């Protein structure tokens, strides 16, 4: 067989190897990426070499029907992003325009696309500075990229990058940072020919207004309580090249929270996005603030204990019960104290009893000498063993011949 024929057969074999399909599959990091792309926010994927970042972006562009334009940042000069000066007929009158590179012109001509800035951590500081307007303002030289262009970048940690640099703080603060790691099942199934399909989040039109209101209330309320987190530039060079809180990145977090709410994404996906915008510490604090926003009003629970709507999730349920006890402590009255015991009984009937230990002990410690022990205590004695600070309360009940209370004293 002639060599040319052998090459044709080899090409056929390569074609078969490169023919793959896709399937819908739960993938939190892929879902976070597509939501950030839908929100038109620049995303930076961090991962070790060979982890599959470039392949993910190729499949993402195919799934979304966007032409992919790949630009290796480290092999370009600053003028490739800031534009090349072109002297016209009368520069004193017309000025000297900055001509954009060919890839930018083709993106404008297409009207949409996915701009993939690869190897960002190997770009020199001068190139990173030239990328600032590209990432934030979508301008390349004198050319404005159309709204249909999304920007995603990829980088290796400095230790594993070829002649790597830390990202400059101004450039890093413009991205949503996602740590990209491989999933064993995804890799094995993908090598078998089936990769997960990237799909844009389904935004519910009826939720848009409420999603924006909720996101603004959440972020503004959090920053009012934690003003020192509005702007906090990290002290180490490495952390400055990642996600950190600033007014710009809080605006990014607000946008992501609104999109995540309208798309009803999981808490895990939301956590990836928020931490990728403002950093791990501030992001986790914001998530905790969101949990507190979902807690029922303790005054409502005290007003009607039998109908108390308590959270199902254990940590939130305990936080709600502790809030009830704190409300009684802030305004200690016998009726409120007895209502709080009724709330605990309702919690016992509808959830795990181990969550009641700390709230019950704290509530017992709020008792005044002149307050009678309510019958509700008897419902809780066998489960949580009200003791310690409750000794005086149950001792008085024992004097009145309440066997259950006397059993609690023995504990």
XYZ file of C-alpha atoms in Angstrom:
411
model
C 0.000 0.000 0.000
C 1.307 3.422 -0.957
C 2.383 5.778 1.860
C -0.352 8.246 0.886
C -2.938 5.497 1.305
C -1.545 4.625 4.702
C -1.853 8.248 5.750
C -5.486 8.257 4.595
C -6.195 5.213 6.745
C -4.387 6.871 9.652
C -6.582 9.923 9.180
C -9.668 7.722 9.279
C -8.469 6.205 12.541
C -7.798 9.643 14.008
C -11.261 10.745 12.959
C -12.798 7.848 14.841
C -10.747 8.633 17.946
C -11.798 12.285 17.849
C -15.468 11.523 17.387
C -17.152 11.937 20.764
C -20.605 12.688 22.074
C -21.922 14.563 25.082
C -24.549 13.984 27.722
C -26.226 16.049 30.436
C -24.413 15.242 33.658
C -24.291 16.954 37.071
C -21.003 18.829 37.255
C -20.735 21.645 39.779
C -17.640 23.327 38.381
C -18.985 23.178 34.820
C -22.315 24.591 36.017
C -20.487 27.419 37.800
C -18.517 28.179 34.635
C -21.584 28.312 32.391
C -23.492 30.515 34.836
C -20.616 33.007 34.993
C -20.436 32.980 31.181
C -24.188 33.600 31.002
C -23.733 36.530 33.403
C -21.142 37.978 30.966
C -18.405 37.960 33.602
C -14.756 37.185 32.798
C -13.784 33.792 34.233
C -10.311 32.496 35.023
C -9.793 28.749 35.328
C -6.900 27.745 37.577
C -5.531 24.244 37.232
C -2.442 22.141 36.796
C -1.116 21.470 33.272
C -2.938 18.706 31.440
C -6.045 18.939 33.636
C -8.278 19.605 30.603
C -8.945 23.349 30.798
C -8.485 23.937 27.063
C -10.612 20.906 26.179
C -13.395 22.152 28.469
C -13.416 25.539 26.747
C -13.513 23.890 23.323
C -16.528 21.773 24.316
C -18.157 24.783 25.996
C -17.938 26.828 22.799
C -19.368 23.941 20.782
C -22.231 23.403 23.224
C -23.156 27.105 23.253
C -22.788 27.492 19.503
C -20.093 30.159 19.841
C -17.017 30.457 17.647
C -13.902 29.937 19.759
C -11.006 32.377 19.463
C -7.925 31.236 21.344
C -5.205 33.756 22.160
C -2.053 32.570 23.923
C -1.333 35.610 26.041
C 2.303 34.758 26.718
C 3.348 34.794 23.039
C 1.875 38.243 22.333
C 3.247 41.716 22.766
C 1.385 44.456 24.671
C 0.612 46.160 21.357
C -1.344 43.056 20.274
C -3.952 44.003 22.893
C -3.524 47.763 23.167
C -3.415 48.169 19.369
C -0.741 49.108 16.881
C -0.414 52.807 15.975
C -1.265 53.477 12.337
C -0.308 56.850 10.918
C -2.940 58.229 8.589
C -2.945 61.020 5.995
C -3.149 63.836 8.521
C -2.240 62.633 12.022
C -2.239 66.192 13.389
C -5.959 66.422 12.605
C -7.175 62.832 12.686
C -4.830 61.549 15.362
C -3.098 58.178 15.285
C -5.580 55.294 15.596
C -4.629 52.072 17.358
C -5.259 49.254 14.908
C -6.618 46.044 16.474
C -5.214 42.575 15.681
C -6.903 40.235 13.231
C -8.517 38.029 15.887
C -10.361 41.019 17.356
C -11.598 42.121 13.945
C -12.929 38.617 13.250
C -14.764 38.589 16.591
C -16.447 41.890 15.762
C -17.336 40.616 12.308
C -18.931 37.488 13.813
C -20.838 39.574 16.385
C -20.419 36.928 19.085
C -17.942 34.358 20.256
C -15.895 32.954 23.118
C -12.528 34.668 23.587
C -10.177 32.241 25.325
C -7.080 33.847 26.842
C -4.823 30.893 27.528
C -1.622 30.663 29.585
C -2.416 33.906 31.407
C 0.043 33.245 34.228
C 2.966 33.138 31.781
C 2.166 36.577 30.346
C 4.641 39.280 31.324
C 3.500 42.177 33.532
C 3.464 44.458 30.487
C 1.108 42.118 28.628
C -1.073 41.777 31.730
C -1.343 45.560 31.896
C -2.408 45.674 28.242
C -5.108 43.073 28.972
C -6.824 45.247 31.584
C -9.031 47.083 29.076
C -9.673 43.911 27.101
C -11.045 42.063 30.134
C -13.005 44.881 31.780
C -14.007 47.262 28.976
C -13.910 44.750 26.093
C -11.748 47.114 24.051
C -8.866 45.995 21.829
C -7.059 49.057 20.556
C -9.704 51.354 19.110
C -12.109 48.439 18.599
C -15.045 47.702 20.899
C -15.890 44.006 21.159
C -19.625 43.316 20.738
C -21.816 42.315 23.712
C -22.084 38.782 22.339
C -18.420 38.079 23.120
C -17.700 36.219 26.362
C -14.221 36.050 27.919
C -12.712 33.024 29.650
C -9.043 32.658 30.599
C -6.928 29.806 31.900
C -3.775 29.759 33.989
C -1.425 27.374 35.745
C -0.215 28.034 39.279
C 3.120 29.809 39.195
C 4.981 26.767 40.498
C 3.822 24.649 37.542
C 3.754 27.325 34.841
C 6.476 27.689 32.233
C 8.393 30.776 33.376
C 5.308 31.850 35.300
C 4.367 35.181 36.846
C 1.888 36.033 39.537
C -1.173 37.820 38.205
C -1.184 41.548 38.854
C -3.836 42.606 41.421
C -5.711 44.889 38.957
C -6.050 42.061 36.417
C -6.858 39.374 39.007
C -9.632 41.507 40.508
C -11.445 41.567 37.174
C -12.023 37.789 37.054
C -14.196 35.165 38.679
C -11.596 32.606 39.773
C -12.555 28.933 39.524
C -10.239 26.159 40.670
C -10.428 23.479 37.993
C -9.842 19.903 39.107
C -10.427 16.630 37.326
C -13.250 14.278 38.214
C -12.302 10.622 37.865
C -15.682 9.531 36.520
C -15.839 12.416 34.055
C -12.356 11.615 32.704
C -12.996 7.881 32.402
C -16.357 8.334 30.716
C -14.960 11.080 28.482
C -12.076 8.906 27.316
C -14.759 6.356 26.549
C -16.264 8.866 24.155
C -18.923 10.685 26.204
C -18.182 14.044 27.840
C -20.523 16.141 30.007
C -22.518 18.722 28.093
C -22.206 22.373 29.051
C -25.652 23.975 29.170
C -26.583 27.537 29.989
C -28.597 27.891 33.215
C -32.371 28.075 32.916
C -33.367 31.515 34.178
C -36.993 31.746 35.284
C -38.484 35.040 33.973
C -40.869 35.365 36.912
C -37.935 35.228 39.349
C -35.765 37.957 37.804
C -37.069 40.944 39.766
C -37.079 39.107 43.084
C -33.599 37.714 42.354
C -32.149 41.196 41.865
C -33.896 42.495 44.993
C -32.641 39.570 47.056
C -29.056 39.875 45.773
C -28.894 43.590 46.512
C -30.413 43.182 49.960
C -28.052 40.329 50.793
C -24.809 41.946 49.661
C -25.656 45.426 50.980
C -26.836 44.045 54.315
C -23.690 41.981 54.658
C -21.347 44.870 53.855
C -23.184 47.138 56.287
C -22.411 44.603 58.999
C -18.850 43.938 57.762
C -17.607 47.238 56.281
C -13.959 46.235 56.627
C -14.520 43.657 53.878
C -15.587 46.199 51.266
C -11.974 46.510 50.153
C -9.205 44.299 51.478
C -6.084 43.896 49.355
C -4.203 40.755 50.437
C -0.717 41.196 51.824
C 0.953 38.320 49.954
C 1.758 38.490 46.255
C 0.247 35.080 45.576
C -3.119 35.924 47.170
C -3.219 39.241 45.333
C -3.205 37.243 42.129
C -6.416 35.469 43.118
C -9.887 36.484 44.270
C -10.117 39.242 46.879
C -12.814 41.704 47.987
C -13.179 45.136 46.411
C -16.179 47.214 45.305
C -15.664 45.781 41.808
C -15.589 42.149 42.963
C -18.584 42.699 45.284
C -20.517 43.924 42.262
C -19.479 40.702 40.550
C -20.669 38.684 43.554
C -23.991 40.530 43.517
C -24.453 39.707 39.820
C -23.614 36.051 40.403
C -25.997 35.856 43.352
C -28.826 37.301 41.254
C -28.165 34.845 38.408
C -27.815 31.915 40.817
C -31.110 32.830 42.488
C -32.958 33.200 39.178
C -31.545 29.864 38.001
C -32.141 28.109 41.358
C -28.650 26.585 41.400
C -27.367 24.481 44.270
C -25.589 25.933 47.272
C -22.382 24.191 46.178
C -22.376 25.972 42.816
C -23.173 29.293 44.482
C -20.280 28.764 46.888
C -17.850 28.198 44.019
C -18.968 31.412 42.345
C -19.051 33.683 45.400
C -15.689 32.478 46.682
C -14.291 32.861 43.179
C -15.386 36.492 43.128
C -14.364 37.839 46.546
C -12.149 35.115 48.017
C -12.668 32.206 50.387
C -13.035 34.066 53.690
C -15.400 36.857 52.592
C -17.287 34.422 50.371
C -17.951 31.990 53.221
C -19.051 34.868 55.445
C -21.517 36.009 52.790
C -22.902 32.471 52.497
C -23.397 32.360 56.273
C -25.172 35.709 56.038
C -27.503 34.256 53.401
C -28.338 31.419 55.786
C -29.230 33.890 58.525
C -31.468 35.758 56.091
C -33.450 32.555 55.590
C -34.027 32.045 59.303
C -37.585 32.630 60.573
C -38.245 35.668 62.735
C -37.960 34.508 66.387
C -40.801 36.823 67.386
C -43.098 35.071 64.925
C -42.093 31.702 66.396
C -42.789 32.939 69.928
C -46.165 34.331 68.907
C -47.413 30.955 67.643
C -45.157 28.075 68.773
C -47.506 25.321 67.579
C -47.282 26.586 63.995
C -43.554 27.376 64.103
C -41.973 26.892 60.690
C -38.476 25.676 61.533
C -35.726 25.027 58.943
C -35.113 21.423 57.958
C -31.327 21.691 57.679
C -29.753 20.910 61.044
C -27.407 23.888 61.410
C -30.117 26.343 60.382
C -32.640 24.685 62.673
C -30.343 25.022 65.673
C -29.550 28.628 64.737
C -33.291 29.386 64.670
C -33.788 27.858 68.124
C -30.815 29.770 69.498
C -32.306 32.961 68.032
C -35.536 32.262 69.936
C -33.617 31.881 73.188
C -31.658 35.069 72.445
C -34.915 36.938 71.822
C -36.238 35.848 75.213
C -32.972 36.873 76.834
C -33.211 40.308 75.238
C -36.733 40.806 76.670
C -37.240 38.291 79.479
C -40.897 37.864 80.324
C -42.614 34.816 81.767
C -45.046 34.446 78.846
C -42.194 34.657 76.317
C -40.106 32.181 78.323
C -42.963 29.675 78.371
C -43.603 30.227 74.652
C -39.932 29.443 73.963
C -40.333 26.103 75.760
C -43.333 25.402 73.529
C -41.165 26.136 70.474
C -38.598 23.616 71.705
C -41.324 21.014 72.171
C -42.498 21.651 68.615
C -38.883 21.233 67.432
C -38.698 17.937 69.324
C -41.825 16.664 67.583
C -40.635 17.648 64.106
C -36.866 17.088 64.103
C -33.744 15.626 65.668
C -33.686 15.865 69.485
C -29.910 16.338 69.777
C -30.253 19.882 68.415
C -32.220 20.901 71.512
C -29.522 20.370 74.142
C -27.805 23.745 73.969
C -30.978 25.860 73.416
C -32.801 24.083 76.273
C -29.925 24.559 78.698
C -29.625 28.228 77.748
C -33.375 28.749 78.077
C -33.444 27.097 81.495
C -30.722 29.472 82.611
C -32.985 32.468 81.845
C -35.582 31.449 84.452
C -36.466 33.926 87.185
C -37.086 32.655 90.718
C -40.739 33.600 90.666
C -41.464 31.760 87.406
C -43.107 28.353 87.618
C -41.631 25.573 85.530
C -43.993 24.953 82.597
C -45.344 21.508 81.847
C -43.465 21.624 78.528
C -40.233 20.904 80.422
C -41.493 17.403 81.158
C -41.648 16.683 77.407
C -37.970 17.528 77.088
C -36.474 15.981 80.199
C -36.069 12.442 78.880
C -34.497 13.656 75.662
C -32.093 16.411 76.574
C -31.807 16.071 80.358
C -32.235 19.684 81.366
C -29.502 20.095 83.982
C -26.791 22.424 85.162
C -28.291 25.871 85.034
C -31.766 24.307 85.185
C -31.185 22.707 88.597
C -33.023 25.378 90.518
C -36.007 25.146 88.180
C -36.363 21.393 88.317
C -35.686 21.326 92.067
C -38.635 23.592 92.635
C -40.736 21.405 90.346
C -39.605 18.353 92.330
C -40.861 19.938 95.527
C -44.269 20.056 93.922
C -44.151 16.352 93.213
C -43.281 16.273 89.550
C -41.491 12.934 89.034
C -40.147 13.800 85.606
C -38.467 16.916 86.929
C -37.035 14.932 89.836
C -35.541 12.492 87.299
C -33.846 15.393 85.604
C -32.228 16.462 88.876
C -30.806 12.940 89.217
C -29.131 13.363 85.865
